PDB file of C-alpha atoms and ligand atoms in Angstrom:
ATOM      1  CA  UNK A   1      15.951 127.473  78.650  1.00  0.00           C
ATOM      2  CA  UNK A   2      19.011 129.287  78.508  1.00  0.00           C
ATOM      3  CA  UNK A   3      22.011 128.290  81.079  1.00  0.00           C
ATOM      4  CA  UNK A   4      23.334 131.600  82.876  1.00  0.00           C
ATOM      5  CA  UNK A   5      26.686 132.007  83.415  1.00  0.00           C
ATOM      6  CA  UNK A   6      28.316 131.887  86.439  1.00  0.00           C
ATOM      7  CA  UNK A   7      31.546 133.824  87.860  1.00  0.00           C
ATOM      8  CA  UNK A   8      33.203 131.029  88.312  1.00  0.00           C
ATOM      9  CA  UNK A   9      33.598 129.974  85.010  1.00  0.00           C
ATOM     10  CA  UNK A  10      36.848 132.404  84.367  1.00  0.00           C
ATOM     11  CA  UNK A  11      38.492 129.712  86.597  1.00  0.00           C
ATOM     12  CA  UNK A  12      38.209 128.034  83.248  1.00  0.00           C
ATOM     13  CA  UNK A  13      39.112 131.324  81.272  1.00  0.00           C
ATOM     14  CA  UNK A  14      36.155 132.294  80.010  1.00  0.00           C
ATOM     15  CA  UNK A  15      34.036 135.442  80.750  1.00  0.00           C
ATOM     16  CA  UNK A  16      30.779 136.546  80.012  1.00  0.00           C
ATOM     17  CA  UNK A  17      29.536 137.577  76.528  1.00  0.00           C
ATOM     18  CA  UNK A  18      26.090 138.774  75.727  1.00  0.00           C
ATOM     19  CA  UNK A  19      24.386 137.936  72.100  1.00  0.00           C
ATOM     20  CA  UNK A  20      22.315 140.503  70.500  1.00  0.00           C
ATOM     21  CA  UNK A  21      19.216 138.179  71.895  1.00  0.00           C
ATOM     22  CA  UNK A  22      20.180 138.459  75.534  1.00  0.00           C
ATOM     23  CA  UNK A  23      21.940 134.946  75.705  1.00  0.00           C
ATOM     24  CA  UNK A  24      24.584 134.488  77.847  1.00  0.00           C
ATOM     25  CA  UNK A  25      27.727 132.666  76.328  1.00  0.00           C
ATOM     26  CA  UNK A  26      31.492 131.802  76.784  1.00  0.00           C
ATOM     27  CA  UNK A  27      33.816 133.933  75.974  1.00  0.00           C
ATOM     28  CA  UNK A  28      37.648 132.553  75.788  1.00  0.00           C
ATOM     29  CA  UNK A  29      39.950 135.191  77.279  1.00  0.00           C
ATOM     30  CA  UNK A  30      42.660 133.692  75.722  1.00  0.00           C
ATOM     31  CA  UNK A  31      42.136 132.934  72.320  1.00  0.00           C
ATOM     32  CA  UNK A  32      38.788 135.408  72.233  1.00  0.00           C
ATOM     33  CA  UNK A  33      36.685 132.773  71.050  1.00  0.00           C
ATOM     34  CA  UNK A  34      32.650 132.606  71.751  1.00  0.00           C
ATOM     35  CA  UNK A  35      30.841 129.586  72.463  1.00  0.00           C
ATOM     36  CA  UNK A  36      27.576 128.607  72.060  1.00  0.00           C
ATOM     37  CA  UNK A  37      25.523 128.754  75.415  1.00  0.00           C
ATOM     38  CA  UNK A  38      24.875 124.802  75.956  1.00  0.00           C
ATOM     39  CA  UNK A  39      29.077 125.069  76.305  1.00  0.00           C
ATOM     40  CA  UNK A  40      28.338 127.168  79.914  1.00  0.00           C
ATOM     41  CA  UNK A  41      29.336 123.771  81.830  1.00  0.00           C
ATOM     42  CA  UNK A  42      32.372 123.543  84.136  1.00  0.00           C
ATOM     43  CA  UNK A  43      33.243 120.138  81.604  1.00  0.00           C
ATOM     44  CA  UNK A  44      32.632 121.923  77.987  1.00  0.00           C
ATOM     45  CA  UNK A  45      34.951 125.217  79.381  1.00  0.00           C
ATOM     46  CA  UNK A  46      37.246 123.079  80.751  1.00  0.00           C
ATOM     47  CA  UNK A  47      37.801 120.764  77.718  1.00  0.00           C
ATOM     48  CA  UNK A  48      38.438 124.041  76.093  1.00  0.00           C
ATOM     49  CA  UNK A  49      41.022 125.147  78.122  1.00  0.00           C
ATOM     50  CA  UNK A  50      42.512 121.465  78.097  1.00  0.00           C
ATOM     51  CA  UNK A  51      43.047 121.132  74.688  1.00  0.00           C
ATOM     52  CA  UNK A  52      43.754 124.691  72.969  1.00  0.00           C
ATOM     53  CA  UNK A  53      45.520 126.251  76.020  1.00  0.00           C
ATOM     54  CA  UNK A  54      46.999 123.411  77.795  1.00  0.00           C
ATOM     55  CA  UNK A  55      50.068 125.568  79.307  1.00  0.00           C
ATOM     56  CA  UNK A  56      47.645 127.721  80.650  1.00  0.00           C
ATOM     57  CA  UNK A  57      45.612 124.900  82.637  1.00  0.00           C
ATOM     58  CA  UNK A  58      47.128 125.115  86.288  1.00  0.00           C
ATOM     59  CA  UNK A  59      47.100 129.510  86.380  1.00  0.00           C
ATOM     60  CA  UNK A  60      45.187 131.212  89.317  1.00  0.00           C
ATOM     61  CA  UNK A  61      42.529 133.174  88.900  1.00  0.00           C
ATOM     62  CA  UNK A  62      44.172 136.142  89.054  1.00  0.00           C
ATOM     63  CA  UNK A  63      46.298 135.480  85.353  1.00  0.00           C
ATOM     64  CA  UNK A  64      42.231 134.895  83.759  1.00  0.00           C
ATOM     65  CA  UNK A  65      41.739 138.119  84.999  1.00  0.00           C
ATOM     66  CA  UNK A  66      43.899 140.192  84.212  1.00  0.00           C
ATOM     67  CA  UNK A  67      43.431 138.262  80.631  1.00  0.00           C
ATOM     68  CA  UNK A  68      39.806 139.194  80.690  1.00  0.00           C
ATOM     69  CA  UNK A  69      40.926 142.893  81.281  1.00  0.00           C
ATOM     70  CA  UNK A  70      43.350 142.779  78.709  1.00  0.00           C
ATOM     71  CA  UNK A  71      40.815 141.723  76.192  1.00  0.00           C
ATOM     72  CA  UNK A  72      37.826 144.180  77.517  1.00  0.00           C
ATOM     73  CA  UNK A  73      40.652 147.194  76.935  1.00  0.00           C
ATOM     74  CA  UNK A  74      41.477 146.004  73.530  1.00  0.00           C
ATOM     75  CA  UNK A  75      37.435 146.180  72.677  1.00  0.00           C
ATOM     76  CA  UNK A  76      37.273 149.649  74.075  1.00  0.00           C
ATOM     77  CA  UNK A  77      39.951 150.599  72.305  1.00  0.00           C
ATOM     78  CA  UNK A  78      38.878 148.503  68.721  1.00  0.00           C
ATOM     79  CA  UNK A  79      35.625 150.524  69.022  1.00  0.00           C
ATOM     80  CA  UNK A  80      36.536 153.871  69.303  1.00  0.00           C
ATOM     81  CA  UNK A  81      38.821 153.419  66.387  1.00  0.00           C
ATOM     82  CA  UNK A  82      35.929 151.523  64.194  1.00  0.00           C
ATOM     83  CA  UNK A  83      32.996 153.729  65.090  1.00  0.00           C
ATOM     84  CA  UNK A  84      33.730 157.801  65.851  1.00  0.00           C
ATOM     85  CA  UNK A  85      30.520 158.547  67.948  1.00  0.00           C
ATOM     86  CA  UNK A  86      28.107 160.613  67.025  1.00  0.00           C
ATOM     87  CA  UNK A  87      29.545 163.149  69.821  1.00  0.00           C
ATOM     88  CA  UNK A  88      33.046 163.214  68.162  1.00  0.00           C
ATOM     89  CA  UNK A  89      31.400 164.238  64.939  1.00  0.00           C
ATOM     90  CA  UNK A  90      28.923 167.129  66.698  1.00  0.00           C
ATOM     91  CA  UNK A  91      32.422 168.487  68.995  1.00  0.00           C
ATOM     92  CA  UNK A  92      33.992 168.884  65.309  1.00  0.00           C
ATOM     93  CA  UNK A  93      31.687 170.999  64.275  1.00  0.00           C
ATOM     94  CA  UNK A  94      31.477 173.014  67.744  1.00  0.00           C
ATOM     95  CA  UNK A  95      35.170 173.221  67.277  1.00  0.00           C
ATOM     96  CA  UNK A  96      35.177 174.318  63.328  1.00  0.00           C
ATOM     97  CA  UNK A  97      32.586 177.026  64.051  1.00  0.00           C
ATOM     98  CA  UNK A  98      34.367 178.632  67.233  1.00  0.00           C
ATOM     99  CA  UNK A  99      37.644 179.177  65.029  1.00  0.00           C
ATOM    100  CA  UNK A 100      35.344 180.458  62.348  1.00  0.00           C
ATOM    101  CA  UNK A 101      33.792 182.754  65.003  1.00  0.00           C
ATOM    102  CA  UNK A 102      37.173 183.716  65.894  1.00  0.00           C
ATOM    103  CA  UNK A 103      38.979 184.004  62.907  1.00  0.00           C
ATOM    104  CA  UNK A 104      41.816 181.450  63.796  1.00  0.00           C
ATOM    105  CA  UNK A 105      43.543 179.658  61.029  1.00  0.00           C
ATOM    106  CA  UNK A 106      42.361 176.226  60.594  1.00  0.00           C
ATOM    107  CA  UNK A 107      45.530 174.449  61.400  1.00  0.00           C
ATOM    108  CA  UNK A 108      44.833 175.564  65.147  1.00  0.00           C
ATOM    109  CA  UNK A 109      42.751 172.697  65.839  1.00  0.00           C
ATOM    110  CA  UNK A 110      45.200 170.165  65.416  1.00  0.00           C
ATOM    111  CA  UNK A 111      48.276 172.235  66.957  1.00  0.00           C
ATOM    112  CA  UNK A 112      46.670 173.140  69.763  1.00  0.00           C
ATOM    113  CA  UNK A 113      43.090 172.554  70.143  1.00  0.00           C
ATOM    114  CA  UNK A 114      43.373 168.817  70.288  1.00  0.00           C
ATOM    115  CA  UNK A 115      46.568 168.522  72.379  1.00  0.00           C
ATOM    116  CA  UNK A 116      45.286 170.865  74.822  1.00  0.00           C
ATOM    117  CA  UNK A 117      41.729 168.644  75.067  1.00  0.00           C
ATOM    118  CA  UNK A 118      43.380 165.516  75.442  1.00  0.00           C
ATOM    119  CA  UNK A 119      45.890 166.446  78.149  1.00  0.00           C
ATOM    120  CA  UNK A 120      42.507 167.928  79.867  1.00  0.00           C
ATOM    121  CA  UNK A 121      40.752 164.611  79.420  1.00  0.00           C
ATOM    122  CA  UNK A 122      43.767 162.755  80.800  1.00  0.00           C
ATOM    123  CA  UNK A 123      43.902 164.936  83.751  1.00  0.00           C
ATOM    124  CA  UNK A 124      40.001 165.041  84.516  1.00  0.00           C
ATOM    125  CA  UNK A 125      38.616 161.742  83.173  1.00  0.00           C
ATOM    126  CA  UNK A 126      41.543 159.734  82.312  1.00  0.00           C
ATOM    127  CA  UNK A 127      43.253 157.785  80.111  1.00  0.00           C
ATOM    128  CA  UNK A 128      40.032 156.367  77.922  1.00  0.00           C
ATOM    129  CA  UNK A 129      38.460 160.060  77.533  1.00  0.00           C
ATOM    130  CA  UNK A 130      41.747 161.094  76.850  1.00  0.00           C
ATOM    131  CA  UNK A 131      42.190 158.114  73.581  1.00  0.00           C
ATOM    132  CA  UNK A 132      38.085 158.449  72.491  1.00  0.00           C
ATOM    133  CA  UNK A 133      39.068 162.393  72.220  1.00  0.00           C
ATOM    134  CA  UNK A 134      42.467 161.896  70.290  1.00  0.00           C
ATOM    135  CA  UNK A 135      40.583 160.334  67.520  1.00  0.00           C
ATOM    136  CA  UNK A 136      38.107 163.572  66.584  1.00  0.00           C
ATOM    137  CA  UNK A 137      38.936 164.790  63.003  1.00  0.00           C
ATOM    138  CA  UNK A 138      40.710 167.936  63.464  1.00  0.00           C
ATOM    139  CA  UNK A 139      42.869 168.550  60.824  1.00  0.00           C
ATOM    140  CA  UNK A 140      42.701 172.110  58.785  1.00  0.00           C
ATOM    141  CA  UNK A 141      40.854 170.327  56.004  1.00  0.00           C
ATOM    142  CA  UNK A 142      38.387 168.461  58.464  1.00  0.00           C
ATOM    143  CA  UNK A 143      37.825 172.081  59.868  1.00  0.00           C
ATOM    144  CA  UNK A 144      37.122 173.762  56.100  1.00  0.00           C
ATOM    145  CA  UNK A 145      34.701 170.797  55.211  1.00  0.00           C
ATOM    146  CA  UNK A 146      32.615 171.509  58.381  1.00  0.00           C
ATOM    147  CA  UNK A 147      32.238 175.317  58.055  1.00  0.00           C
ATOM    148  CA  UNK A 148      31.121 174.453  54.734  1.00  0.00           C
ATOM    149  CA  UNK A 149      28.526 172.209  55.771  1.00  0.00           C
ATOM    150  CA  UNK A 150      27.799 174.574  58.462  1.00  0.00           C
ATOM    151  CA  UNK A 151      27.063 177.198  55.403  1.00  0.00           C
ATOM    152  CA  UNK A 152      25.364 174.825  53.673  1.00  0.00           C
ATOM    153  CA  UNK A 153      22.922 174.249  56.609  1.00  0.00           C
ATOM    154  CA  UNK A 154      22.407 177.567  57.145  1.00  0.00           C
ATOM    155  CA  UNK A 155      21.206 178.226  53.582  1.00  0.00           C
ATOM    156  CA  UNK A 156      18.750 175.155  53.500  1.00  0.00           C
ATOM    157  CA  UNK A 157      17.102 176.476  56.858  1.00  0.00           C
ATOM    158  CA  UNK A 158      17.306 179.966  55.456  1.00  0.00           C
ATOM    159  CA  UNK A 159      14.956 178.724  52.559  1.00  0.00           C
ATOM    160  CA  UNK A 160      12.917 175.952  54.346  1.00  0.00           C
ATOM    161  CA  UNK A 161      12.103 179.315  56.809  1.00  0.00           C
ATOM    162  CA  UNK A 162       9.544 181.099  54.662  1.00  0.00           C
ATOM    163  CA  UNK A 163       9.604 184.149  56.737  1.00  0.00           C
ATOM    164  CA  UNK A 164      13.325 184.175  56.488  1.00  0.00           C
ATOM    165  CA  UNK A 165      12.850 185.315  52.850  1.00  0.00           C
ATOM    166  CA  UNK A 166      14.659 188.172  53.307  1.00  0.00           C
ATOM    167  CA  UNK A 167      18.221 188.924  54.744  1.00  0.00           C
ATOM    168  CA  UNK A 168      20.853 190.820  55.462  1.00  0.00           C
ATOM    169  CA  UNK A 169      24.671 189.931  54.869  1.00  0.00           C
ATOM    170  CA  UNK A 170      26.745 190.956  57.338  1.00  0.00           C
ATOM    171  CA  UNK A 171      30.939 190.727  56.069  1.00  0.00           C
ATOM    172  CA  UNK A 172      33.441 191.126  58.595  1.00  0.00           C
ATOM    173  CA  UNK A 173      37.062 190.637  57.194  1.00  0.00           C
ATOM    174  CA  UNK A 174      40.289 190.317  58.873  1.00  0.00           C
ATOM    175  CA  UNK A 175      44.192 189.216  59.303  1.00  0.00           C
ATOM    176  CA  UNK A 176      44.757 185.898  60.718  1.00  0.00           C
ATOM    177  CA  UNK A 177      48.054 184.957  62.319  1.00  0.00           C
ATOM    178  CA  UNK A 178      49.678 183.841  58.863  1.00  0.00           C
ATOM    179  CA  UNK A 179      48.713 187.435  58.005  1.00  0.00           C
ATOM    180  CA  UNK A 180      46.234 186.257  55.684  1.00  0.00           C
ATOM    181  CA  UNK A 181      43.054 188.351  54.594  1.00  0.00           C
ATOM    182  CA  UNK A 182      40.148 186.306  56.299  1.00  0.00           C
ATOM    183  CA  UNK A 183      36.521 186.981  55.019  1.00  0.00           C
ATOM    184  CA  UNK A 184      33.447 185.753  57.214  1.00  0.00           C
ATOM    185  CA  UNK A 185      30.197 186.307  56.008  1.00  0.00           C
ATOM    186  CA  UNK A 186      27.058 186.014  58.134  1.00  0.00           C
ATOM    187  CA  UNK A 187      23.621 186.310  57.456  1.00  0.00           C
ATOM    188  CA  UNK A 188      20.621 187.705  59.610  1.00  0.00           C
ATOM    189  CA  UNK A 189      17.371 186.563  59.290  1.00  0.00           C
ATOM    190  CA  UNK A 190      14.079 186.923  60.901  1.00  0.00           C
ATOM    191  CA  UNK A 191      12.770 183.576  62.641  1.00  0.00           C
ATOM    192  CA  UNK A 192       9.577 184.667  64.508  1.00  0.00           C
ATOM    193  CA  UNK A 193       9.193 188.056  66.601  1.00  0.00           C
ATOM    194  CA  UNK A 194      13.333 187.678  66.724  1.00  0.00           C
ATOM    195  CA  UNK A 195      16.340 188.316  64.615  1.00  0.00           C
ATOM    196  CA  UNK A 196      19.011 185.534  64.080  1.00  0.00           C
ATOM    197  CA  UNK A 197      22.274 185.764  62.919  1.00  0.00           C
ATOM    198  CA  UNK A 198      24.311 182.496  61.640  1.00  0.00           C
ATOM    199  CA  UNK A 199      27.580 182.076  60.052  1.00  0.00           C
ATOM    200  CA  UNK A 200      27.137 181.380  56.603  1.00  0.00           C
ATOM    201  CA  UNK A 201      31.033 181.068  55.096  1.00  0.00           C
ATOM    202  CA  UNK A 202      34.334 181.627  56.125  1.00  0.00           C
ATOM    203  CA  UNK A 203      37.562 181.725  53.714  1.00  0.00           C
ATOM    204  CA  UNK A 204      40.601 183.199  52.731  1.00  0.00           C
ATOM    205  CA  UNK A 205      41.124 186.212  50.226  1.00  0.00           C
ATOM    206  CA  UNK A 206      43.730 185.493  47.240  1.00  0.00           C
ATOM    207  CA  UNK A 207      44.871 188.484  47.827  1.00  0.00           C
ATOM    208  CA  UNK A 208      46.182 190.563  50.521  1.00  0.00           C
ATOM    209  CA  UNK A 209      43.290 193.417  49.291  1.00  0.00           C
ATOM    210  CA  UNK A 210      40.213 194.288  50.601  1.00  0.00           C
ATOM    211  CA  UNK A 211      39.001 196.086  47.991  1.00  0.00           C
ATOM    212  CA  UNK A 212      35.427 196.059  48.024  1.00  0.00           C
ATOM    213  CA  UNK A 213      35.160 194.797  44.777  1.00  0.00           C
ATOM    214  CA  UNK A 214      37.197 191.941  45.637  1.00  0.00           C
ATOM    215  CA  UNK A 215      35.340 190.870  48.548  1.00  0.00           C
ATOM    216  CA  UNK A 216      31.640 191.210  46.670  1.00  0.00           C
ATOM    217  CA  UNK A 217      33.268 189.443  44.456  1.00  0.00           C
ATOM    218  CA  UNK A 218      34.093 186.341  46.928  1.00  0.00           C
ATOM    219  CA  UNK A 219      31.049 186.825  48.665  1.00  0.00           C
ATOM    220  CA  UNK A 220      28.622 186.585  45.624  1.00  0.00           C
ATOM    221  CA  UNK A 221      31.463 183.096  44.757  1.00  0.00           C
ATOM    222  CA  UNK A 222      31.317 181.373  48.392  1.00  0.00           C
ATOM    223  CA  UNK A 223      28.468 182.264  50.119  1.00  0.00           C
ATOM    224  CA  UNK A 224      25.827 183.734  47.533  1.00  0.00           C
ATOM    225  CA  UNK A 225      25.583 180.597  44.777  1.00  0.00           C
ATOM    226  CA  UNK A 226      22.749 179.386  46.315  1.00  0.00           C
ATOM    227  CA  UNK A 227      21.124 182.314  47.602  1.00  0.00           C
ATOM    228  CA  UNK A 228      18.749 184.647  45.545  1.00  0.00           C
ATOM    229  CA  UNK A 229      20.087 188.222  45.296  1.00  0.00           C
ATOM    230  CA  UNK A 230      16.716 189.719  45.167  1.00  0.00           C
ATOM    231  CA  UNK A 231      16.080 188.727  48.761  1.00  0.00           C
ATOM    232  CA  UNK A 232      19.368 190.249  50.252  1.00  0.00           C
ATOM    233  CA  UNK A 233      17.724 193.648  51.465  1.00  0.00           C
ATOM    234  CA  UNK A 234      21.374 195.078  52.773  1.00  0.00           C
ATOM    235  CA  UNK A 235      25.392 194.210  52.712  1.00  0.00           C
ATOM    236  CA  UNK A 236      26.846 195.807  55.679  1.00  0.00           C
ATOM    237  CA  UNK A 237      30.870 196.009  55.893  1.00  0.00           C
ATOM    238  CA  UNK A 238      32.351 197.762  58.521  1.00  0.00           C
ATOM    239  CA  UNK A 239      32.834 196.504  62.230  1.00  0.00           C
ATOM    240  CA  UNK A 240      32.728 193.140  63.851  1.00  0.00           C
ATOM    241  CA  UNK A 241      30.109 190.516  63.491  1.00  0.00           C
ATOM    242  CA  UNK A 242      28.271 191.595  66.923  1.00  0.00           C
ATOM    243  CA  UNK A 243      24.841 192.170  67.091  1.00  0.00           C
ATOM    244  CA  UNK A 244      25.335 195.622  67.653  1.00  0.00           C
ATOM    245  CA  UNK A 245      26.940 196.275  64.339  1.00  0.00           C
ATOM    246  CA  UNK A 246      24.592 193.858  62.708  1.00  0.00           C
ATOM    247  CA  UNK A 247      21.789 195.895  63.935  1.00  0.00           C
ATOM    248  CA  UNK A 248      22.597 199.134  62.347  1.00  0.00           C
ATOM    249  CA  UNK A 249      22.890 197.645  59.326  1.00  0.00           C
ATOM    250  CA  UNK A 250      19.727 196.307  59.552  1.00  0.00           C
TER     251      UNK A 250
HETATM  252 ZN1   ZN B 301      40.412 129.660  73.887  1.00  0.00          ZN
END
C-alpha cells in the first residue's frame, strides 16, 4: 500500500510529486531530487535534509515555500520551451493564413503580430500566457512554410473530394508595403449543394509586372504542379478574392 503524502512534509523540504502510476513521492525543493515513496516518513525526509542541505535545516516554512514555487515556475517555464503545444502550432497557421488573406508581408508577424499578442496576454492573462505565447514560431519563413502547407492541404482535400473534380482558380494580385507584386491564388470548389473557396498559394512576383503571362506563368509553377489542368474549368483575374467576384467567374 502506497504511503500518501502529507503537507507537512515541506517542513522537511519536500513537496509532492506524482509518478506516471499515481504514486505519491518526495520531491526535494532544493536540490529537485525524487524519492521513492517508502522515503514519505518525517525520519527518511529529514535525514535528507540533514545530510545534503544541512545549512538549510533550521528555515521556516515559509523559505520551503517559496523554494517549492521557485521550482514549480522553473517547470512551467522548462515545458513550454521543450514542448510548443499543439495550440501554438494551430495559432501559427491562423496567423500565416490571415496575412495571406490580407496580403501583408510575412515579416509582420514577428514585428508586430507577436509583440502586440504578448503585451495583450500580459495585460489580460498575465505573465505565463504572455511567455507560452512569446514562444509561437512567427518568423517570415515560419509564415511561408505554413501557407505552403496550407496549399498543400488544400490540394490533397481538393482530390480526396471526388465531387471537387472540377475548379475554378481565382488570382488576385497586389502591392504589399515593400511595394512588392503579391500573387494569391485561390481555388473554388464544389463540396455538396455549396461552393467553397480556399487559399491555395500565396507568393511574390520576380518582377514588378503583372503581365498576364507572367502570372500564368507563376500560377501554373506554385500552385498548379499538383493539380490537373484538365479539371480547371475557368481562371478569373480581375477584382478581389470575395465571393462576389469569385462568383462571376464561376
Ligand atoms: Zn535535496
Amino acid at each position: 500500500m502506497a504511503i500518501k503524502y502529507r503537507p507537512v512534509f515541506l517542513n522537511y523540504g519536500f513537496t509532492l510529486n506524482i509518478d506516471k502510476h499515481n504514486v505519491h513521492r518526495p520531491q526535494c525543493v532544493i536540490c529537485l531530487d525524487v524519492l521513492a515513496n517508502e522515503s514519505l516518513r518525517p525520519q527518511k525526509l529529514k535525514w535528507h535534509l540533514d545530510k545534503k542541505h544541512g545549512d538549510h535545516v533550521n528555515k521556516s516554512r515559509e523559505f520551503f515555500l517559496r523554494k517549492e514555487r521557485e521550482m514549480n515556475n522553473s517547470k512551467s517555464v522548462m515545458s513550454l520551451a521543450v514542448f510548443p503545444s499543439k495550440g501554438l502550432t494551430k495559432a501559427s497557421y491562423l496567423v500565416a493564413e490571415k496575412i495571406a488573406k490580407e496580403k501583408k508581408p510575412y515579416t509582420i508577424a514577428e514585428e508586430l503580430i507577436l509583440p502586440c499578442a504578448k503585451a495583450m496576454c500580459r495585460e489580460v492573462l498575465g505573465e505565463t500566457a504572455a511567455s507560452k505565447i512569446s514562444t509561437n514560431p512567427l518568423s517570415a519563413d515560419a509564415i511561408r512554410r505554413r501557407i505552403i502547407d496550407i496549399g498543400e492541404d488544400i490540394k490533397h482535400q481538393l482530390y480526396a473530394n471526388q465531387e471537387a473534380n472540377k475548379f475554378v482558380i481565382q488570382l488576385d494580385e497586389s502591392m504589399d508595403i515593400a511595394q512588392k507584386a503579391l500573387i494569391l491564388i485561390f481555388v473554388r470548389y464544389r463540396h455538396g449543394d455549396d461552393f467553397m473557396e480556399d487559399l491555395l498559394a500565396c507568393d511574390e512576383l520576380q518582377t514588378k509586372t503583372t503581365a498576364a503571362a507572367e502570372i500564368f506563368a507563376v500560377v501554373k509553377h506554385i500552385a498548379l504542379h499538383s493539380l490537373m489542368w484538365e479539371d480547371c474549368v475557368g481562371i478569373c483575374t480581375d477584382g478581389a478574392a470575395s465571393d462576389r467576384s469569385a462568383q462571376r467567374c464561376h
